[in-house]
PDB file of C-alpha atoms in Angstrom:
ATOM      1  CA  UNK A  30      48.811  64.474 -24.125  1.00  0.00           C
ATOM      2  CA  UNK A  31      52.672  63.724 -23.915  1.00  0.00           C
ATOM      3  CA  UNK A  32      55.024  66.455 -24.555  1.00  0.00           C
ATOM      4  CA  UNK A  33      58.437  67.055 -24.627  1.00  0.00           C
ATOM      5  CA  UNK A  34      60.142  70.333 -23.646  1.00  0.00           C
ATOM      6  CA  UNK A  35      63.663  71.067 -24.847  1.00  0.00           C
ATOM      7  CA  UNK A  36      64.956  73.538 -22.668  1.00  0.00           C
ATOM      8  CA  UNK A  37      62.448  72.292 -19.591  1.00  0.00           C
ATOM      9  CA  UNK A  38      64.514  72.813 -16.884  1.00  0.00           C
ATOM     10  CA  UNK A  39      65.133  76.525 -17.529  1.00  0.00           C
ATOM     11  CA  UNK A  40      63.254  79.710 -16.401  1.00  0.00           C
ATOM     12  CA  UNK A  41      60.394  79.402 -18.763  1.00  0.00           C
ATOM     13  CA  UNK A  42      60.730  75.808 -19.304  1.00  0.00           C
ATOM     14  CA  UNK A  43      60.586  74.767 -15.945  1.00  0.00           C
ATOM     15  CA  UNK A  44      57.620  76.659 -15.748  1.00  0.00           C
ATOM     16  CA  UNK A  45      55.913  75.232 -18.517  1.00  0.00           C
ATOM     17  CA  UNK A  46      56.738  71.836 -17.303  1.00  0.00           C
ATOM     18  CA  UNK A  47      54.181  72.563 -14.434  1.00  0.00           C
ATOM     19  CA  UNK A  48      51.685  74.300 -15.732  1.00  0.00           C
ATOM     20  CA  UNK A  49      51.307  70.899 -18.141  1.00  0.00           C
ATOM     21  CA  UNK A  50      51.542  68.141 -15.676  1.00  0.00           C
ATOM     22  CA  UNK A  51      48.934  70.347 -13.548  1.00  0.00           C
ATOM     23  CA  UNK A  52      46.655  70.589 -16.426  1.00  0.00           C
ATOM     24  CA  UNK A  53      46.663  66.675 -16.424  1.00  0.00           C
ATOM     25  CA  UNK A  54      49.270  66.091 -19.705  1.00  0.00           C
ATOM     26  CA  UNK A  55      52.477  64.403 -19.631  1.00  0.00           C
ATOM     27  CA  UNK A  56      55.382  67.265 -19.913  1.00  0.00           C
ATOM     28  CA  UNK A  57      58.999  65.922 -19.407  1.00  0.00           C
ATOM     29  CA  UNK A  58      61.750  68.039 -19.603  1.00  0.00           C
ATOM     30  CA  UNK A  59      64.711  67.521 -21.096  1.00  0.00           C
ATOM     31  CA  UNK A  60      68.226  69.809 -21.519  1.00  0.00           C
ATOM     32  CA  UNK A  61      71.830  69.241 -21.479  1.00  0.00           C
ATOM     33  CA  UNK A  62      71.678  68.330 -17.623  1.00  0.00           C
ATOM     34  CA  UNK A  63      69.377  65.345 -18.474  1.00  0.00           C
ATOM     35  CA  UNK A  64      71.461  63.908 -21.736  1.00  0.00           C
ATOM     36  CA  UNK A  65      70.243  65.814 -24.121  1.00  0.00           C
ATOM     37  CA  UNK A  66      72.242  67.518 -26.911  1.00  0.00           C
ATOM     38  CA  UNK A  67      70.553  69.817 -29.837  1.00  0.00           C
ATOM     39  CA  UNK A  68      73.869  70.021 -31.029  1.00  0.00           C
ATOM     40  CA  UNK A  69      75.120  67.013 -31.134  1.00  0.00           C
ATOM     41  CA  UNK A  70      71.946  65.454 -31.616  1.00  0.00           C
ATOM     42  CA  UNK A  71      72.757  63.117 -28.646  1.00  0.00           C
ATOM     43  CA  UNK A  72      69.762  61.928 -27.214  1.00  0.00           C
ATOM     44  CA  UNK A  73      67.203  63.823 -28.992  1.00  0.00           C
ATOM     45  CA  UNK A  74      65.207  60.937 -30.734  1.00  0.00           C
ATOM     46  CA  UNK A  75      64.808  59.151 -27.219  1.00  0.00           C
ATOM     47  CA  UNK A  76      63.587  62.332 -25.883  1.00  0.00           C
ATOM     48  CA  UNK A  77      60.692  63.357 -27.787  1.00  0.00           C
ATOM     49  CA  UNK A  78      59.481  59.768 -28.748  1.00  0.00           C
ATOM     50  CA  UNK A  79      56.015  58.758 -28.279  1.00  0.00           C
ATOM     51  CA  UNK A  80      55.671  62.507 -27.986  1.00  0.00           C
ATOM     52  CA  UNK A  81      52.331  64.407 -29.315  1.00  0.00           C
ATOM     53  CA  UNK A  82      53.841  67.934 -28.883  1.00  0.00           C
ATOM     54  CA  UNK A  83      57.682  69.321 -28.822  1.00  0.00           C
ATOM     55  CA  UNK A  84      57.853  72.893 -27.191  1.00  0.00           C
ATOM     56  CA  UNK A  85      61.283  73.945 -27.717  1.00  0.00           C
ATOM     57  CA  UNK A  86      62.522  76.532 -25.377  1.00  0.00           C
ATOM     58  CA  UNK A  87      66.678  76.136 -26.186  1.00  0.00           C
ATOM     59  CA  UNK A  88      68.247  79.588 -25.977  1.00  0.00           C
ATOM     60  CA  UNK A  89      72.058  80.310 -28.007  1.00  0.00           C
ATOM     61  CA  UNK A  90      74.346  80.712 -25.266  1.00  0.00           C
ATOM     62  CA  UNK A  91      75.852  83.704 -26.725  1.00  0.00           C
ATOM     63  CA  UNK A  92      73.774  86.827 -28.470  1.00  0.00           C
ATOM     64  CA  UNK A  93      76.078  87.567 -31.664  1.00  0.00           C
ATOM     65  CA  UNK A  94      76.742  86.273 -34.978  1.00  0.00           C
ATOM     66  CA  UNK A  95      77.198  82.341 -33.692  1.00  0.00           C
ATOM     67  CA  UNK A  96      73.490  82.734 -32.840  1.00  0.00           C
ATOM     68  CA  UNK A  97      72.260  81.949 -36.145  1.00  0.00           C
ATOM     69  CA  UNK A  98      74.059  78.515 -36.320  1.00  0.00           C
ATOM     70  CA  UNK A  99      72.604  77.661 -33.402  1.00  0.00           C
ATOM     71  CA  UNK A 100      68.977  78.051 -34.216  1.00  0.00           C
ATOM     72  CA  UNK A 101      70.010  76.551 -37.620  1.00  0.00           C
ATOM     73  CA  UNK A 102      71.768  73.222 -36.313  1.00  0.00           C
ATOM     74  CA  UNK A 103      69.456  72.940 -33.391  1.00  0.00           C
ATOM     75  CA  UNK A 104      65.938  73.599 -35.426  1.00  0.00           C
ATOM     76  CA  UNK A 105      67.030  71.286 -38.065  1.00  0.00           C
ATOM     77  CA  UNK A 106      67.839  68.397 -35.734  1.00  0.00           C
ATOM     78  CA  UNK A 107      64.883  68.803 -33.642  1.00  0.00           C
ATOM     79  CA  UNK A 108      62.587  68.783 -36.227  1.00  0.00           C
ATOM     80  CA  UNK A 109      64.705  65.629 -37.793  1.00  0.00           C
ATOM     81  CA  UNK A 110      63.739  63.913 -34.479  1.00  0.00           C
ATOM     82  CA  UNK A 111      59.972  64.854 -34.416  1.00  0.00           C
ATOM     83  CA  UNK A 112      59.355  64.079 -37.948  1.00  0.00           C
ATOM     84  CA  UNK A 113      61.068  60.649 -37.005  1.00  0.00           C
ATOM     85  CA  UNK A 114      59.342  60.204 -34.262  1.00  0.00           C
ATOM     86  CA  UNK A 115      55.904  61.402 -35.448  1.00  0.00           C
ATOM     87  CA  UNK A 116      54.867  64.476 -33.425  1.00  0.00           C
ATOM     88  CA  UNK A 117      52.044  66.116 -34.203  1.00  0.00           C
ATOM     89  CA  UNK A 118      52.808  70.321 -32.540  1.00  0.00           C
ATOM     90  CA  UNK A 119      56.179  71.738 -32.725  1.00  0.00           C
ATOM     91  CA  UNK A 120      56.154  74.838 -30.665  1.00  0.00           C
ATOM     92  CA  UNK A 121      58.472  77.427 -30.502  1.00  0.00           C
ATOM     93  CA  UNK A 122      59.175  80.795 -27.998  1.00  0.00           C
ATOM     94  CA  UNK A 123      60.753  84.413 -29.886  1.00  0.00           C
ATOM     95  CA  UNK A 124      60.261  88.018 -30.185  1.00  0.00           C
ATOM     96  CA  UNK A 125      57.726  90.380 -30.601  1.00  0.00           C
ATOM     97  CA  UNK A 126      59.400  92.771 -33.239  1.00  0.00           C
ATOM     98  CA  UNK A 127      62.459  90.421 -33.784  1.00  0.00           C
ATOM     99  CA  UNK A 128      61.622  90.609 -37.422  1.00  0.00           C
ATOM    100  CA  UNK A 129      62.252  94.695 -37.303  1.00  0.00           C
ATOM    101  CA  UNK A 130      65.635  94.779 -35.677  1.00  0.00           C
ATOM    102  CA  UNK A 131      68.011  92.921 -37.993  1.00  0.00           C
ATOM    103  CA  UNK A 132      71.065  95.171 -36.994  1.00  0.00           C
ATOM    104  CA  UNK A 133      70.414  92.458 -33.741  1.00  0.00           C
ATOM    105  CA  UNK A 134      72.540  89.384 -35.039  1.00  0.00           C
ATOM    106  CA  UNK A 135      70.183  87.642 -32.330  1.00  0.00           C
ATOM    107  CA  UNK A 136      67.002  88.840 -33.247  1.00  0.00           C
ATOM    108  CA  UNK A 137      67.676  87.785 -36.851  1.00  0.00           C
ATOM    109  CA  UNK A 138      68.631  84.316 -35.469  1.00  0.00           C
ATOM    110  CA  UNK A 139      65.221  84.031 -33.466  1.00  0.00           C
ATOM    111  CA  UNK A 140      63.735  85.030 -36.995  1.00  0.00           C
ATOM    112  CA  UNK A 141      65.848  82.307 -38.872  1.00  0.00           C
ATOM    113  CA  UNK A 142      64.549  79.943 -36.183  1.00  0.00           C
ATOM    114  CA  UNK A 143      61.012  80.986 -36.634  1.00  0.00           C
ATOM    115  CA  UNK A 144      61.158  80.433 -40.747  1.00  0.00           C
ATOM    116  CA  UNK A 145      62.539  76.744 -39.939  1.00  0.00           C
ATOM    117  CA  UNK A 146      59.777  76.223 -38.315  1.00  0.00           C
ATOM    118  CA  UNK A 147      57.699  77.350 -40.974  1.00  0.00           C
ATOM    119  CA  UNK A 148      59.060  75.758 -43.827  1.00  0.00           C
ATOM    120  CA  UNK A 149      59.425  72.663 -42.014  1.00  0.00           C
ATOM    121  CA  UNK A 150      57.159  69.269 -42.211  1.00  0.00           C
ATOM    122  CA  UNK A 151      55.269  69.848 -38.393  1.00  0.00           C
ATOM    123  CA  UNK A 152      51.936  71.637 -37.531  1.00  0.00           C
ATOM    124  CA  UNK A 153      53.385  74.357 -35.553  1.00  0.00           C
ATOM    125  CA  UNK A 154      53.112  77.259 -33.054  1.00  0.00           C
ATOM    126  CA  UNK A 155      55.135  80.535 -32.457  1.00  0.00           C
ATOM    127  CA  UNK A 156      54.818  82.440 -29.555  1.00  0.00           C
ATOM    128  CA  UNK A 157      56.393  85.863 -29.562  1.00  0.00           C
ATOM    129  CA  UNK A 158      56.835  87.803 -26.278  1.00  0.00           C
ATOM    130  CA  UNK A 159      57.971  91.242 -25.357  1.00  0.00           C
ATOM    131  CA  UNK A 160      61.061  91.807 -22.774  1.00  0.00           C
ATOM    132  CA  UNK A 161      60.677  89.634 -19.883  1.00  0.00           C
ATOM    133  CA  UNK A 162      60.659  91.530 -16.803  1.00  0.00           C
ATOM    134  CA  UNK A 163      62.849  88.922 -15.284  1.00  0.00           C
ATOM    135  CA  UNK A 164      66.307  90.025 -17.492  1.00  0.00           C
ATOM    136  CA  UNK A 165      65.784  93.667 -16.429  1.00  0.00           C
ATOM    137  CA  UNK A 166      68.659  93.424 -13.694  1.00  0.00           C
ATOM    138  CA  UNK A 167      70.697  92.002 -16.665  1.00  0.00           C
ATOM    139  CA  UNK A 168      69.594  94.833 -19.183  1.00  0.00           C
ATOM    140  CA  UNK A 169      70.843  97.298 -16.521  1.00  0.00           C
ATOM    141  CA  UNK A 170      73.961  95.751 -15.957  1.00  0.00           C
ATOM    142  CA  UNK A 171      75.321  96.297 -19.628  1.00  0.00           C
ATOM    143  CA  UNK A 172      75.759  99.914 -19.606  1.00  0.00           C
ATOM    144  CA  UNK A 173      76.160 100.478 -15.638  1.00  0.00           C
ATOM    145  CA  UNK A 174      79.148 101.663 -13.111  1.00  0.00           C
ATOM    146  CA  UNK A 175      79.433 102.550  -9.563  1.00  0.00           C
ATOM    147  CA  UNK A 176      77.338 105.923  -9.894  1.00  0.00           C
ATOM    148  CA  UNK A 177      74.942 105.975 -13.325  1.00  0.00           C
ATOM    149  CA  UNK A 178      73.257 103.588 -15.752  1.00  0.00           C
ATOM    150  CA  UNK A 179      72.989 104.340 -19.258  1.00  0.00           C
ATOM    151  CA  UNK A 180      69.817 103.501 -21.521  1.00  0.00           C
ATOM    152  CA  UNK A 181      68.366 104.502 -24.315  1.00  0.00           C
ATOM    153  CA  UNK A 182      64.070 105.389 -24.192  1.00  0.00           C
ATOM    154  CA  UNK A 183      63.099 102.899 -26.464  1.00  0.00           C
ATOM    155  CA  UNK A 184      59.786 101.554 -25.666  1.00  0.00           C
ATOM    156  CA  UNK A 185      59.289  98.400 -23.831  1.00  0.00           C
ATOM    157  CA  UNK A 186      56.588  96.404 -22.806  1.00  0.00           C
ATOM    158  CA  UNK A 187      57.723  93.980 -19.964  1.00  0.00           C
ATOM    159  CA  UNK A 188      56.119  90.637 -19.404  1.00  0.00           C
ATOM    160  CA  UNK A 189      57.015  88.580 -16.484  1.00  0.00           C
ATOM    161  CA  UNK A 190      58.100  84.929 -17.016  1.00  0.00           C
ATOM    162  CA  UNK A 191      55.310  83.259 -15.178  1.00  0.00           C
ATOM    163  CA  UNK A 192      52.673  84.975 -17.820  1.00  0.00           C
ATOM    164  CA  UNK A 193      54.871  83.931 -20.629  1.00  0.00           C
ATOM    165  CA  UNK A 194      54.578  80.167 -19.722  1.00  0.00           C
ATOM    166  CA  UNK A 195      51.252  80.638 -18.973  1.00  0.00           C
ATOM    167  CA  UNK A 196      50.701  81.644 -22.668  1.00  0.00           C
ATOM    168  CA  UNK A 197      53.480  78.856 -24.013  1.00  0.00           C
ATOM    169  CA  UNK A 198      51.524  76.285 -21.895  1.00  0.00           C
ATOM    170  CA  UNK A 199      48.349  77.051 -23.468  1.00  0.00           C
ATOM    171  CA  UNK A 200      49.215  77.177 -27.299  1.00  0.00           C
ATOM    172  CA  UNK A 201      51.326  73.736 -26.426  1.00  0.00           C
ATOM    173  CA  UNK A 202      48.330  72.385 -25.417  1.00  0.00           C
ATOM    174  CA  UNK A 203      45.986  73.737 -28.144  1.00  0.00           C
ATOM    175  CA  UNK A 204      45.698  72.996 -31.917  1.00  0.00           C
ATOM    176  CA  UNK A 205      48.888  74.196 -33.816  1.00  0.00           C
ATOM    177  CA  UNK A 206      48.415  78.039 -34.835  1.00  0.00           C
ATOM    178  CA  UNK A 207      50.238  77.711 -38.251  1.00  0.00           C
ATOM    179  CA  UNK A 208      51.105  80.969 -37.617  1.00  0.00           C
ATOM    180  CA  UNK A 209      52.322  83.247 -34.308  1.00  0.00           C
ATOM    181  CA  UNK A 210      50.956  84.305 -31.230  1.00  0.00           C
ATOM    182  CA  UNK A 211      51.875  87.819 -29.919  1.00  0.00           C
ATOM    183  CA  UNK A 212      52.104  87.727 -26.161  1.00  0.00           C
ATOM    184  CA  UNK A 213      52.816  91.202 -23.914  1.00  0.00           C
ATOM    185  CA  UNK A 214      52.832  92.716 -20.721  1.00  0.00           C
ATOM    186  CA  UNK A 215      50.017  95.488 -20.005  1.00  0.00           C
ATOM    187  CA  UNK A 216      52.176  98.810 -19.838  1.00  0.00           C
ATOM    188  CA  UNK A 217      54.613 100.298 -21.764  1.00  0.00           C
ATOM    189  CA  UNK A 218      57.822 101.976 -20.702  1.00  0.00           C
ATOM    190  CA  UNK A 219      60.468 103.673 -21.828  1.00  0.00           C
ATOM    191  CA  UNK A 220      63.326 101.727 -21.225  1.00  0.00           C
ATOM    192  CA  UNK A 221      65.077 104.833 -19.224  1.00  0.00           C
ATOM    193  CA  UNK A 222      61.882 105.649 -16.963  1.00  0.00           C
ATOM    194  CA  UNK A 223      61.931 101.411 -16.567  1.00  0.00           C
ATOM    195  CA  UNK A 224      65.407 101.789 -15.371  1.00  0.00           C
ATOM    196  CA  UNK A 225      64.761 104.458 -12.891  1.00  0.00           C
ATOM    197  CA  UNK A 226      61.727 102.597 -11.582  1.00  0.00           C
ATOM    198  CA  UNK A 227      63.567  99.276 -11.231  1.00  0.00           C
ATOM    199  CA  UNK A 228      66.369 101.297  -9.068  1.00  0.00           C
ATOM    200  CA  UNK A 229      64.571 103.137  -7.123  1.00  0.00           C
ATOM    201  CA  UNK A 230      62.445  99.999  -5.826  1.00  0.00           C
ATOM    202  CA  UNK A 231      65.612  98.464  -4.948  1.00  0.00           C
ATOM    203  CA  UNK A 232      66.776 101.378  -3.275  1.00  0.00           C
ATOM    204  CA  UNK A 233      69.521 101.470  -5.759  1.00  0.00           C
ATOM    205  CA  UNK A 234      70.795 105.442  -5.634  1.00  0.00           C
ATOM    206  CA  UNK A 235      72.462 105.628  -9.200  1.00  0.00           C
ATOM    207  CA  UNK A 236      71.512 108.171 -11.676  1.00  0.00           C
ATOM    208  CA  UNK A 237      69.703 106.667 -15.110  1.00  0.00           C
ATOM    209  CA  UNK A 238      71.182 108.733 -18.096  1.00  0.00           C
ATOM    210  CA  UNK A 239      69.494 108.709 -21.108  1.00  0.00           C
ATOM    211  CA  UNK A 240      71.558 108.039 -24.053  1.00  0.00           C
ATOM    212  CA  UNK A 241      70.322 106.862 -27.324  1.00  0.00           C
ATOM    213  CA  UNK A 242      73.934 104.959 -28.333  1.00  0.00           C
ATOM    214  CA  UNK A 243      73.724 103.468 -24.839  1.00  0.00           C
ATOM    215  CA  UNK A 244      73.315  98.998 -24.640  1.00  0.00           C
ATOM    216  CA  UNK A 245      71.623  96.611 -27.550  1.00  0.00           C
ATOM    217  CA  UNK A 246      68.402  98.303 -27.543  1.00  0.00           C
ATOM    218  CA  UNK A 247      70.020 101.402 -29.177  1.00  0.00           C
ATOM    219  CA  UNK A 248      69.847  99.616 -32.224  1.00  0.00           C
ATOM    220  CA  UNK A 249      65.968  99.473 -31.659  1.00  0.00           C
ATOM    221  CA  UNK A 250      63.957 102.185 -34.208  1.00  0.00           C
ATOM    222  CA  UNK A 251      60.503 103.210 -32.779  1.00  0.00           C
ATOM    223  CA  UNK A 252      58.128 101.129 -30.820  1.00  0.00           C
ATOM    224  CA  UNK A 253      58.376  97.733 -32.618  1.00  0.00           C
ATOM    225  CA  UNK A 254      59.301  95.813 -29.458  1.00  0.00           C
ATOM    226  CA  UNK A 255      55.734  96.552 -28.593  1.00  0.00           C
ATOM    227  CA  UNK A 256      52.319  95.461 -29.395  1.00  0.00           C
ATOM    228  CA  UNK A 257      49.208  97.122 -28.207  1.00  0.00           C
ATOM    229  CA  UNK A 258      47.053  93.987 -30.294  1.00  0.00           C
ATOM    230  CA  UNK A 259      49.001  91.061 -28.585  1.00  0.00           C
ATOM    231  CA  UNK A 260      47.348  89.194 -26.144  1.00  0.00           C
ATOM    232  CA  UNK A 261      47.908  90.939 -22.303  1.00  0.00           C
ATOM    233  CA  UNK A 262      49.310  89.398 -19.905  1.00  0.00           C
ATOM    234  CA  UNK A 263      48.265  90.553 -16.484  1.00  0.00           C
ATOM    235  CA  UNK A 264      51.083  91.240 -13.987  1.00  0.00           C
ATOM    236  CA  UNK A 265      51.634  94.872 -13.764  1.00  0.00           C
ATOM    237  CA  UNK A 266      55.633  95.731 -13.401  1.00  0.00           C
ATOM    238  CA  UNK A 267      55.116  97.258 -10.215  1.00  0.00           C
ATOM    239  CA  UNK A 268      53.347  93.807  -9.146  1.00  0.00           C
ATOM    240  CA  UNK A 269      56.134  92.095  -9.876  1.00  0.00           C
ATOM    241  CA  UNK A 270      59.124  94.194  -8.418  1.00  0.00           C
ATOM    242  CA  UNK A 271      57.081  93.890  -5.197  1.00  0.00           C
TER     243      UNK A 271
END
């Protein structure tokens, strides 16, 4: 099969790319470094013509309130193209929980995204993942100076990249779910302890505080970023810091 992945050359993208092309399909990738626009538009109908399958891994460049007319301008252009253009899958990556956390201006953005999908004219496919192990350097970095880190203990379930485009990959290349996927690492953390185990492997010899007002996931209630039903992923957090 021929797909075309918005967003390909970025850290799940990229990734997906790969695992295609080494499965035998036809995966190009396409972005803003290779002419295309999901703003503009520019270039989109070139890009996922003759296409059976769009995966669409575009991220807002910012996380607040211009999030949502992001997914709303991009969504409704891409799926302008693909309807043109006659694709059969339109596949999209979000959140496990993002549907629980609408103090999150992003979350409710990846939510709007996912119900443009939904209401639009394509078979289609939503993946949901937890926290991807990869942006824990960046979580840490939001509430951090020279001696402590701040977090709050809400419960995470981190999932590393490579597993996540495993998992995109697979429901790309599969018949469209007309519905979601929930994809997740195999342990659960509290986002604290995770701290403390991320900086201590780096031999990193700040104190983690735990404070519930501390960084975005203080607006988290409970344990909805997690799912013990989702499909597991198998790299272990430990694995992957090593």
């Amino acid at each position: 099969m021929k797909f075309a992945v918005i967003g390909g050359t970025g850290l799940i993208g990229s990734q997906v790319v790969r695992n295609l092309n080494a499965a035998g399909h036809e995966a190009v990738p396409h972005s803003q470094s290779t002419g295309v626009d999901v703003i503009s538009g520019r270039g989109l109908d070139q890009a996922v013509a003759g296409a059976d399958v769009v995966v669409n891994l575009t991220n807002s460049p910012t996380f607040d309130e211009a999030s949502l007319a992001f997914f709303q301008t991009s969504m409704d252009n891409l799926l302008a193209a693909a309807r043109k253009s006659g694709v059969g899958h339109f596949v999209i990556l979000s959140i496990v929980g993002a549907d629980q956390v609408p103090e999150l201006d992003y979350y409710r953005a990846k939510v709007l995204q996912e119900d443009i999908l939904a209401a639009g004219p394509i078979p289609y496919s939503i993946v949901r993942a937890t926290q991807f192990m990869d942006f824990m350097d960046a979580v840490l970095s939001w509430t951090a100076d020279s001696e402590t880190v701040r977090l709050p203990a809400t419960p995470i379930q981190p999932i590393a990249s490579k597993d996540v485009a495993d998992a995109v990959a697979q429901v790309a290349a599969g018949a469209p779910l007309g519905g979601i996927r929930n994809i997740a690492g195999p342990e659960i953390f509290p986002l604290d302890e995770l701290g403390r185990i991320t900086l201590s492997r780096k031999g990193d010899n700040r104190a983690v505080v735990t404070d519930p007002t501390a960084g975005m996931f203080a607006a988290v209630k409970g344990d909805v970023l997690t799912d013990t039903d989702a499909h597991l992923a198998p790299t272990r957090y430990a694995d992957w810091l090593s």
